Short mmCIF file of C-alpha atoms and ligand atoms in Angstrom, two decimals:
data_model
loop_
_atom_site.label_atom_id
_atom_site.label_comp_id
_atom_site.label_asym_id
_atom_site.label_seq_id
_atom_site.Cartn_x
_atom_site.Cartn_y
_atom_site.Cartn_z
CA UNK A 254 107.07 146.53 102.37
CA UNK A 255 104.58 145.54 99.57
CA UNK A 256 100.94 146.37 100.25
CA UNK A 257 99.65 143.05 100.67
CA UNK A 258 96.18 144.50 99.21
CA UNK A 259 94.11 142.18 97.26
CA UNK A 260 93.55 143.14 93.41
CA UNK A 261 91.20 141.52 90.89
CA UNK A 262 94.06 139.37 89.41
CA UNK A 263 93.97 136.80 93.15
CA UNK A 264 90.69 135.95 92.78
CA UNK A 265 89.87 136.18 96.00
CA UNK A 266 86.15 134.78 96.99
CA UNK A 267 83.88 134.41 99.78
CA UNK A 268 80.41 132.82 100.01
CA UNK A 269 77.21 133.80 101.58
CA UNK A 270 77.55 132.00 103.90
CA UNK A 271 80.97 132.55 104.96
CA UNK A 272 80.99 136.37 105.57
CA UNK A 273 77.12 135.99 106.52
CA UNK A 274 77.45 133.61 109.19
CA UNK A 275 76.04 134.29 112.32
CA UNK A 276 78.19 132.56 114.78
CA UNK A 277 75.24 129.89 115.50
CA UNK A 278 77.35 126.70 117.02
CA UNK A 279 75.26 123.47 118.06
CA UNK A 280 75.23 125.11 121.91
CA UNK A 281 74.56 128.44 121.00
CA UNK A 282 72.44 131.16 119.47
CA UNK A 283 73.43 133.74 117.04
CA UNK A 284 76.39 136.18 118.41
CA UNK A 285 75.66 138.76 115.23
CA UNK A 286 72.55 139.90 112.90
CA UNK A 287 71.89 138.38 109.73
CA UNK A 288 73.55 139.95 106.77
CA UNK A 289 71.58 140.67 103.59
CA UNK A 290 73.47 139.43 101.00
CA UNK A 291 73.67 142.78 98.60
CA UNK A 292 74.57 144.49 101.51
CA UNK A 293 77.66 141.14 101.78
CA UNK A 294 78.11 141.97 98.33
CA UNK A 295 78.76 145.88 98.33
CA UNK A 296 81.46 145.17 101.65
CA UNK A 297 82.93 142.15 99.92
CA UNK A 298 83.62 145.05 96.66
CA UNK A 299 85.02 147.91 99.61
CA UNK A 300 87.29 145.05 101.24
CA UNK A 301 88.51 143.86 97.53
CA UNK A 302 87.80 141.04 97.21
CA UNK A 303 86.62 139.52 93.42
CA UNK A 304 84.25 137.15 93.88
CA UNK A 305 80.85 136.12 96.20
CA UNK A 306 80.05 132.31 95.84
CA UNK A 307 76.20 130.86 97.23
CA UNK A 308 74.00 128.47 98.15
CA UNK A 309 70.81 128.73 95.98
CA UNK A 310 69.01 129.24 99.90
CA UNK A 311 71.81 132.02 100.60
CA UNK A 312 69.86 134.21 98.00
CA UNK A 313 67.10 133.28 97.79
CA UNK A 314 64.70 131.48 100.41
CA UNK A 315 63.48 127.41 100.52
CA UNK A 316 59.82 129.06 99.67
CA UNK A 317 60.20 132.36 97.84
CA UNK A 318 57.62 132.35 95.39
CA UNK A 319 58.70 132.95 91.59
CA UNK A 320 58.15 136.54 91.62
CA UNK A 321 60.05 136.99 95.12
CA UNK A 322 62.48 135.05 93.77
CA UNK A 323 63.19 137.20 90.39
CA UNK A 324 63.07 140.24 92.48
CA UNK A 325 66.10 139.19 94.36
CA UNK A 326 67.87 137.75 91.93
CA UNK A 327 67.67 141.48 90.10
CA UNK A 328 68.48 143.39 93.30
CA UNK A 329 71.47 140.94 94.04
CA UNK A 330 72.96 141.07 90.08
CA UNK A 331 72.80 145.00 90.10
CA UNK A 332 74.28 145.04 93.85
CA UNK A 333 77.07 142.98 92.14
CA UNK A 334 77.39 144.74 89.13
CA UNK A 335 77.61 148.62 90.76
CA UNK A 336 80.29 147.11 93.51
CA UNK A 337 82.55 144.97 90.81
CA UNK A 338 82.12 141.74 92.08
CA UNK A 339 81.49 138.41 90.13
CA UNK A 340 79.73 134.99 91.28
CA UNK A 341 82.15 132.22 90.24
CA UNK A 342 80.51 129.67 92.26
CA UNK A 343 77.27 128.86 92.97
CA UNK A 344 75.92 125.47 95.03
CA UNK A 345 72.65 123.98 96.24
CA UNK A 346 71.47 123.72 99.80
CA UNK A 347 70.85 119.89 99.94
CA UNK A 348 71.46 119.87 103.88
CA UNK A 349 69.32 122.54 105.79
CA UNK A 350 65.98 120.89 104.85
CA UNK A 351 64.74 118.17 107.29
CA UNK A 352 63.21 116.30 104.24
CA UNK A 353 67.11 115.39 103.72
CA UNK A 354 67.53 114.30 107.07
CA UNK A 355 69.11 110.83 105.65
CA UNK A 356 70.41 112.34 102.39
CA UNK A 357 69.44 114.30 99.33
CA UNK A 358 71.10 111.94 96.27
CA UNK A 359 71.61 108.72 97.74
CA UNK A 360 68.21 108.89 99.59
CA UNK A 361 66.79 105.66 100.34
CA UNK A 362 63.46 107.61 99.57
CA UNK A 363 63.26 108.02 95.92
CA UNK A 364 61.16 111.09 96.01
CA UNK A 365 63.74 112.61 98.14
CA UNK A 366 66.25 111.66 95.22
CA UNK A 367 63.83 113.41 92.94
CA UNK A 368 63.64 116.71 94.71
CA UNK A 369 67.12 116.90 95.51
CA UNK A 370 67.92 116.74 91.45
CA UNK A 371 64.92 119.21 90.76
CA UNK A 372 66.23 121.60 93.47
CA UNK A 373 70.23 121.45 92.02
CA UNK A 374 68.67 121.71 88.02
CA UNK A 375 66.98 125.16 89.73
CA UNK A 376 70.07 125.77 91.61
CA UNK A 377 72.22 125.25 87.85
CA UNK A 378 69.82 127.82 86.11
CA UNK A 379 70.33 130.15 89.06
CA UNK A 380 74.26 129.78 88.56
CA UNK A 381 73.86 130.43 84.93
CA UNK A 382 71.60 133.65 85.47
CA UNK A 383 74.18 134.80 87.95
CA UNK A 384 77.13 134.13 85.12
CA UNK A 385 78.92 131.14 87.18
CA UNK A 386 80.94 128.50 85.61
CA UNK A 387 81.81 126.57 88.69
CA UNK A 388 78.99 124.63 90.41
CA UNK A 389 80.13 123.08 93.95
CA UNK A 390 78.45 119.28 95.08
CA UNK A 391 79.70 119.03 98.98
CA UNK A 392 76.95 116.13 100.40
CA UNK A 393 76.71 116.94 103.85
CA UNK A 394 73.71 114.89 104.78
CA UNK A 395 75.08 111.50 102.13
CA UNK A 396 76.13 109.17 104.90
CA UNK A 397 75.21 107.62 107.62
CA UNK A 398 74.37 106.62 111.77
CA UNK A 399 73.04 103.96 111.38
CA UNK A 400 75.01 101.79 108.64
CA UNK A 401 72.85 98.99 108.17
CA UNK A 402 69.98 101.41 106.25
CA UNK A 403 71.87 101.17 102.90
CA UNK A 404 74.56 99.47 100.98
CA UNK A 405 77.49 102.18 100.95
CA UNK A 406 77.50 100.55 97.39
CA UNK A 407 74.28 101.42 96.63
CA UNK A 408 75.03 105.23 98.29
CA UNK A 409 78.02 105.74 95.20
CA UNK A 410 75.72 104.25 92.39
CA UNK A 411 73.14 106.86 93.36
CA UNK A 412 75.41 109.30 93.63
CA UNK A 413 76.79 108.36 90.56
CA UNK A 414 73.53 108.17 88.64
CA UNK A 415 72.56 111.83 89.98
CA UNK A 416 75.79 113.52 88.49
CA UNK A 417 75.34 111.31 85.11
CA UNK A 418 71.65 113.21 85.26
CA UNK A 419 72.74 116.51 86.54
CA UNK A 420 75.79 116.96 83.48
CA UNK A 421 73.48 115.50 80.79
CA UNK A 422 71.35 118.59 82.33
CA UNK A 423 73.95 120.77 81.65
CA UNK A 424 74.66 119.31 78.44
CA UNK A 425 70.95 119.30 77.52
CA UNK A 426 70.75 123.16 78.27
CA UNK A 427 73.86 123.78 76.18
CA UNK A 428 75.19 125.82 79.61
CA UNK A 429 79.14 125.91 80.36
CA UNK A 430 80.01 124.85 83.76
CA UNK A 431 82.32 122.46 85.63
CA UNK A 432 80.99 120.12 88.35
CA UNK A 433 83.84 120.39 91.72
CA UNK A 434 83.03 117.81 94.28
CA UNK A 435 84.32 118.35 97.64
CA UNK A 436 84.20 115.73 100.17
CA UNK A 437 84.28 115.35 104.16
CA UNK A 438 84.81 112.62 106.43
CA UNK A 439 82.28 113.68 108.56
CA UNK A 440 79.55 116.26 110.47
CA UNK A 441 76.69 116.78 110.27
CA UNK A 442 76.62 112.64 108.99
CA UNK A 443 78.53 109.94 111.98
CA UNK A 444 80.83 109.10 108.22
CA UNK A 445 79.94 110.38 104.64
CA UNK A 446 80.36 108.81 101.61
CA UNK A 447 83.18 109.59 99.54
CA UNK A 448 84.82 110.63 102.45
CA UNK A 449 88.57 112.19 100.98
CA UNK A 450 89.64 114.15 97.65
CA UNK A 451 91.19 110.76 96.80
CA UNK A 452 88.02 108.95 96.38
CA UNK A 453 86.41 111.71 94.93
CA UNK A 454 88.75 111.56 92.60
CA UNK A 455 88.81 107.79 91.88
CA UNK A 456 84.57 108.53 91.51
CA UNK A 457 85.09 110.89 88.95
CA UNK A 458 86.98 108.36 86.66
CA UNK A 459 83.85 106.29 86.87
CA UNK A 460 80.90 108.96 85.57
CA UNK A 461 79.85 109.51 81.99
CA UNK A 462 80.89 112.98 81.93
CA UNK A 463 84.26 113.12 83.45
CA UNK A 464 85.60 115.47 82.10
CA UNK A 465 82.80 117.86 83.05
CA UNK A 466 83.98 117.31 86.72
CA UNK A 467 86.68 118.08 89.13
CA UNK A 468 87.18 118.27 92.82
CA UNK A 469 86.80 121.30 95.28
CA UNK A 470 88.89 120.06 98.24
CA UNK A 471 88.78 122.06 101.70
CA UNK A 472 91.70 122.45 103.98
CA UNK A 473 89.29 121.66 107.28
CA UNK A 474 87.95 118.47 105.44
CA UNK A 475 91.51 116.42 105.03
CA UNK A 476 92.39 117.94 108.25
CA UNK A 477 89.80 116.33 110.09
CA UNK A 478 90.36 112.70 108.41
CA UNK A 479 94.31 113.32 109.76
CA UNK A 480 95.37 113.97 105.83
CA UNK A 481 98.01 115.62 104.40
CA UNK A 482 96.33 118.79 102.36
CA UNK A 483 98.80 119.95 100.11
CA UNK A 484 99.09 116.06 99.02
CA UNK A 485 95.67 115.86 98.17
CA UNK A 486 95.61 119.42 96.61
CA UNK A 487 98.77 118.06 94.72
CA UNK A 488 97.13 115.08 93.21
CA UNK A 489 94.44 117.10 92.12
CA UNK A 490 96.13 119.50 89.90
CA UNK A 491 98.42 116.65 88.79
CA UNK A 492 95.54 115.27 87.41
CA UNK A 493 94.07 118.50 85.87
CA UNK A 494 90.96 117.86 88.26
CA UNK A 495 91.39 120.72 90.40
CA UNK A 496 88.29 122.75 90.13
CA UNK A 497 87.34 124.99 92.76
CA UNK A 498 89.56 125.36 96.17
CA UNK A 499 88.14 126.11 99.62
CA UNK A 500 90.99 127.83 101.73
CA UNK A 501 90.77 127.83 105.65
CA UNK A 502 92.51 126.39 108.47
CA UNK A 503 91.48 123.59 110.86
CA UNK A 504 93.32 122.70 114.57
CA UNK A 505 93.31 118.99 114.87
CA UNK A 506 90.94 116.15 113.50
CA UNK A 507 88.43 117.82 115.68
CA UNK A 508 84.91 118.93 114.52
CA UNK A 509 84.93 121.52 111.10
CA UNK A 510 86.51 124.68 112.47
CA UNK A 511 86.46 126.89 109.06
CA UNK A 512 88.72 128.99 110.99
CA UNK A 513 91.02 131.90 109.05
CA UNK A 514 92.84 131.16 106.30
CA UNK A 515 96.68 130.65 107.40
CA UNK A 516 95.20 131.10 111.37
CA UNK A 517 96.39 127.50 112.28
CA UNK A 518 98.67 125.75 110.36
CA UNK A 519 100.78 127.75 108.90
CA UNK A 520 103.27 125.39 107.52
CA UNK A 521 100.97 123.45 105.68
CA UNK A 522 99.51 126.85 104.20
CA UNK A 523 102.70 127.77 103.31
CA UNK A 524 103.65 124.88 101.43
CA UNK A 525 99.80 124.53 99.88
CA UNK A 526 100.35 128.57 98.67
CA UNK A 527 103.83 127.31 97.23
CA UNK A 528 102.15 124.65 95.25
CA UNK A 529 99.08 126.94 94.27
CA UNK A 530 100.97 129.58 93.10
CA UNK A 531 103.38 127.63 91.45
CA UNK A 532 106.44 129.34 92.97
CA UNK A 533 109.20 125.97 92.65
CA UNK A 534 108.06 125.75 89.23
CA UNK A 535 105.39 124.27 88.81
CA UNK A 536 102.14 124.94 86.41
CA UNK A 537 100.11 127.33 89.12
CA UNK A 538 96.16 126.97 89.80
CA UNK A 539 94.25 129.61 87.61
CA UNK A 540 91.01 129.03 89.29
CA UNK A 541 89.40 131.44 92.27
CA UNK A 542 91.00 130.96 95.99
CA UNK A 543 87.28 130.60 97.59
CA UNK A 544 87.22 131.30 101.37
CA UNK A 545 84.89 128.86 102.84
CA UNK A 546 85.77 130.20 106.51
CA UNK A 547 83.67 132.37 109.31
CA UNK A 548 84.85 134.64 112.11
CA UNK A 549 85.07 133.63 115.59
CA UNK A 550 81.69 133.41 117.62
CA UNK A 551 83.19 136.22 119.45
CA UNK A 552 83.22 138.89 116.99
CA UNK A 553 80.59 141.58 115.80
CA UNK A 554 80.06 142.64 112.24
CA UNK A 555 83.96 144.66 112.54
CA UNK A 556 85.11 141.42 113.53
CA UNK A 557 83.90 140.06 110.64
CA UNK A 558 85.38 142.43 108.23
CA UNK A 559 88.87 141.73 110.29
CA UNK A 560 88.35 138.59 109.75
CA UNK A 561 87.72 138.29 105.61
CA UNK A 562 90.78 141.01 105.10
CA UNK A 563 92.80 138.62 107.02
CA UNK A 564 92.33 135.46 104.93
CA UNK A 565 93.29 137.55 101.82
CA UNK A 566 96.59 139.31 103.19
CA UNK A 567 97.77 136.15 104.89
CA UNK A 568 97.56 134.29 101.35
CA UNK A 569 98.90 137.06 99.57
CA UNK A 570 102.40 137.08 102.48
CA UNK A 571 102.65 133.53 102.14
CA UNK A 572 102.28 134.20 98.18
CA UNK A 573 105.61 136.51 98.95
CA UNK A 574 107.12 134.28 102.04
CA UNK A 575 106.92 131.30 99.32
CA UNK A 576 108.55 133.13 96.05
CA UNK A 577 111.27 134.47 98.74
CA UNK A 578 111.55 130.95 99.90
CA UNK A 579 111.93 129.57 96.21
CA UNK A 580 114.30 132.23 95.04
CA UNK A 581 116.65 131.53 97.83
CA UNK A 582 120.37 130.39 96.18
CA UNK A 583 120.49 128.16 99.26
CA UNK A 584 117.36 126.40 98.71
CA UNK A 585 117.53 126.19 95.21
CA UNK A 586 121.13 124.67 96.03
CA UNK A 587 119.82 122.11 98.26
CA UNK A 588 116.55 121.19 95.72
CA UNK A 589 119.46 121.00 92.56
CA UNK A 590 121.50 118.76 94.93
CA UNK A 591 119.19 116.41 95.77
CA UNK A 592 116.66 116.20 92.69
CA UNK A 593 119.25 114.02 90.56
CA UNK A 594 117.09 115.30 88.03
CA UNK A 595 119.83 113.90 84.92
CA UNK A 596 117.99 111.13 83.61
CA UNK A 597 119.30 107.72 84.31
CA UNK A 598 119.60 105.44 81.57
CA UNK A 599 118.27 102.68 83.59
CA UNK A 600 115.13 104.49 84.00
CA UNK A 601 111.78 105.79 81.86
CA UNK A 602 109.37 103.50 79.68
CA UNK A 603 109.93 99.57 79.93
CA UNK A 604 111.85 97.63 77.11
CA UNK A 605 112.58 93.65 78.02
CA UNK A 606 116.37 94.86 76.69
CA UNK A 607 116.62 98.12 79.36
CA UNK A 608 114.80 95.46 82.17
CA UNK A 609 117.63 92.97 81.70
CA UNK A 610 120.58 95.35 81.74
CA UNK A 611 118.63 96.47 85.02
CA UNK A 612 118.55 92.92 86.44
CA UNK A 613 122.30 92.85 85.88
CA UNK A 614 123.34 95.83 87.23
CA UNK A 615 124.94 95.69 90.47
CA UNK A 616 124.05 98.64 93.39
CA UNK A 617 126.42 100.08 96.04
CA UNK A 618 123.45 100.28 98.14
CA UNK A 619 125.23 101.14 100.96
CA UNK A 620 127.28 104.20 99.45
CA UNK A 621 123.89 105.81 98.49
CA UNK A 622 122.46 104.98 102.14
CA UNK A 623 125.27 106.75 103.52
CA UNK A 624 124.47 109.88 102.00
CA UNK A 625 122.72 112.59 104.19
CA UNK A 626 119.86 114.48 102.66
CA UNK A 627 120.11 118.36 104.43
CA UNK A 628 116.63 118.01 104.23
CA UNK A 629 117.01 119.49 108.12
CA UNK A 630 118.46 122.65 106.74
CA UNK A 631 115.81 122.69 103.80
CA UNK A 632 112.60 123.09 106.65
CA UNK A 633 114.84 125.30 108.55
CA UNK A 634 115.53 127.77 105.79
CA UNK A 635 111.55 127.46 105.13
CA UNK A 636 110.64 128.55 108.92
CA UNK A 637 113.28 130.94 108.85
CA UNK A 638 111.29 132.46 105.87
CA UNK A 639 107.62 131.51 107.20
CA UNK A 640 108.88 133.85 110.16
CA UNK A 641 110.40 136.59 108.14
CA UNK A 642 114.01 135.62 109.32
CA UNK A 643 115.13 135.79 106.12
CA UNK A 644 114.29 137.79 102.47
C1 GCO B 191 81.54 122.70 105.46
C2 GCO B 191 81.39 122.74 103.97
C3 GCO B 191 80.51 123.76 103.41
C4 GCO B 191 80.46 123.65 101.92
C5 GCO B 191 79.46 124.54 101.38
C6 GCO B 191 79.30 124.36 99.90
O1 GCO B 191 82.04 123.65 106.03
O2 GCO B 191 81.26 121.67 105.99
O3 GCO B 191 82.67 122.99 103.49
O4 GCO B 191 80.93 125.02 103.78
O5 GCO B 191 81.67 123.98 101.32
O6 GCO B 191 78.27 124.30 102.04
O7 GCO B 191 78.30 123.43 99.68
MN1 MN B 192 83.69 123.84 102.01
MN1 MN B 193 84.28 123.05 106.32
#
């Protein structure tokens, strides 16, 4: 039985705020103390994982003066650097704040708009101080109750016009880093804009610096809007966009649960670790496999700890469940029997001579219709695996 331990090479990460969380819900108080994050930092190193990802307000407080802030920006880079772990990800707090009570970028307020770029150019440096590449844009508070206050038009130009400003910032400072949007239907907002990875990644096509920016889809987040992850995930990569991942799992279109990775769902985390990892043969994601997940209310610091080791061993069975899956003679039989993959002549890049030997071809339409796909016994064999029937 392999160890299932997490090394370096996964690239496992957690945020602040994930391992920190203090089981606040919107009917109840905090189950567990507050966690100082180079004390996060030096159990995040014990429990292996690589990486710790923030919020600039994770580190460092809404009204830290300079010098309080410098002071724990030291403490936290030598907490990471005598415990091994790196910060690939950093992100701005544009939610907690009542001043963004009706959104930070897309703001009717234009002084709101104004502080919500000065506090991410801060939150950039901070990145860059802290040596991350990858900076995270998820817009809780851009949307809306009460529709009528704004043109959702209006709500993508802004947004549009603050990531124009925030990579000609990043250009401007001659830093390296990649924008990753992430997007959610919904909560804290009634809907927010750009609601799926889809049109995040139709909005991307549209900014000055595209290729500066890619997506950070969430698991939860596609969930909730009744989407197919892996699908979105898929498009993603196919379109080199995938930046940054947030891995946890989600019961239902229900409220954001940022349960466990692999704790619900566990066929769609099977297949989305397949795809990930590239194990049917496909180019795999290089990035970090960020944890944006929280233990249950009902747990105590332990509980926590339980909690974190569990999102990285269930990624790294599935890892195993989905290379045993892949190397299976019978499922690679069933793929190689039904991926026709010989190239018909009749197919590939248009010519007017290939489109009328098309129009003249005659189908036996009902010969292929006739034929059964086994796809049945293709799932099966992939529960059978998923539940360790089979090696
Ligand atoms: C959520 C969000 C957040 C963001 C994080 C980064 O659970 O609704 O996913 O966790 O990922 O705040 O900005
Ligand atoms: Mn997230
Ligand atoms: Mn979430």
């Amino acid at each position: 039985m392999p160890s299932f331990d997490p090394t370096p090479a996964d690239q496992f990460s957690f945020g602040l705020w994930t391992v920190g969380n203090v089981g606040r819900d919107p009917f109840g108080d905090p189950t567990r103390p507050a966690l100082n994050p180079d004390d996060s930092v030096r159990k995040l190193g014990e429990i292996g994982a690589w990486g710790v990802n923030l919020h600039d307000n994770d580190l460092v407080p809404f009204d830290a003066s300079a010098g309080e802030r410098d002071r724990i920006v030291t403490s936290f880079q030598k907490a990471c650097a005598d415990n091994g772990v790196v910060v690939p990800m950093c992100t701005t707090n544009l939610f907690g704040h009542p001043v963004f009570k009706d959104g930070a970028y897309t703001s009717n307020d234009p002084k709101v708009r104004a502080f919500a770029l000065q506090k991410t150019m801060a939150g950039i440096d901070l990145a860059v101080e802290l040596g991350a590449e990858i900076y995270v844009f998820w817009g809780g508070r851009e949307g809306t109750e009460a529709d009528a206050c704004r043109d959702p038009q209006v709500a993508i130009q802004r947004m549009r016009e603050a990531m124009n400003y925030l990579t000609s910032y990043v250009k401007d400072q001659g830093y390296t880093m990649t924008f990753a949007l992430e997007a959610k239907p919904n909560e804290p907002r009634s809907d927010i804009y750009l609601s799926t990875t889809g049109h995040m990644l139709h909005f991307i096509t549209t900014l000055d610096d595209a290729d500066m920016v890619g997506v950070n889809p969430e698991v939860a987040h596609e969930n909730m809007a009744g989407l197919s992850f892996v699908h979105g995930v898929a498009q993603a990569m196919e379109a080199g966009k995938l930046a940054h991942i947030d891995l946890n799992a989600q019961k239902g279109p229900r409220y954001d649960q940022d349960l466990r990775f692999g704790s619900e769902g566990l066929k769609e985390a099977f297949l989305l670790v397949r795809l990930l990892e590239g194990t049917a043969g496909n180019a795999r994601y290089t990035g970090p496999r960020h944890f944006d997940a929280h233990a249950y209310r009902t747990e105590d610091q332990a509980g926590v700890w339980d909690f974190a080791r569990g999102c990285m061993r269930t990624y790294k069975i599935l890892q195993a469940r989905a290379q045993a899956f892949d190397a299976d003679p019978e499922v690679k039989a069933i793929l190689a029997e039904q991926s026709c993959e010989t190239a018909d002549p009749l197919l590939g890049s248009y010519t007017s001579e290939k489109a009328a030997e098309l129009s003249a071809t005659s189908f036996d339409v009902d010969g292929i219709a006739k034929r059964g796909l086994r796809y049945e016994h293709l799932d099966q064999l992939m529960i059978e695996h998923l539940l360790g029937a089979r090696s």
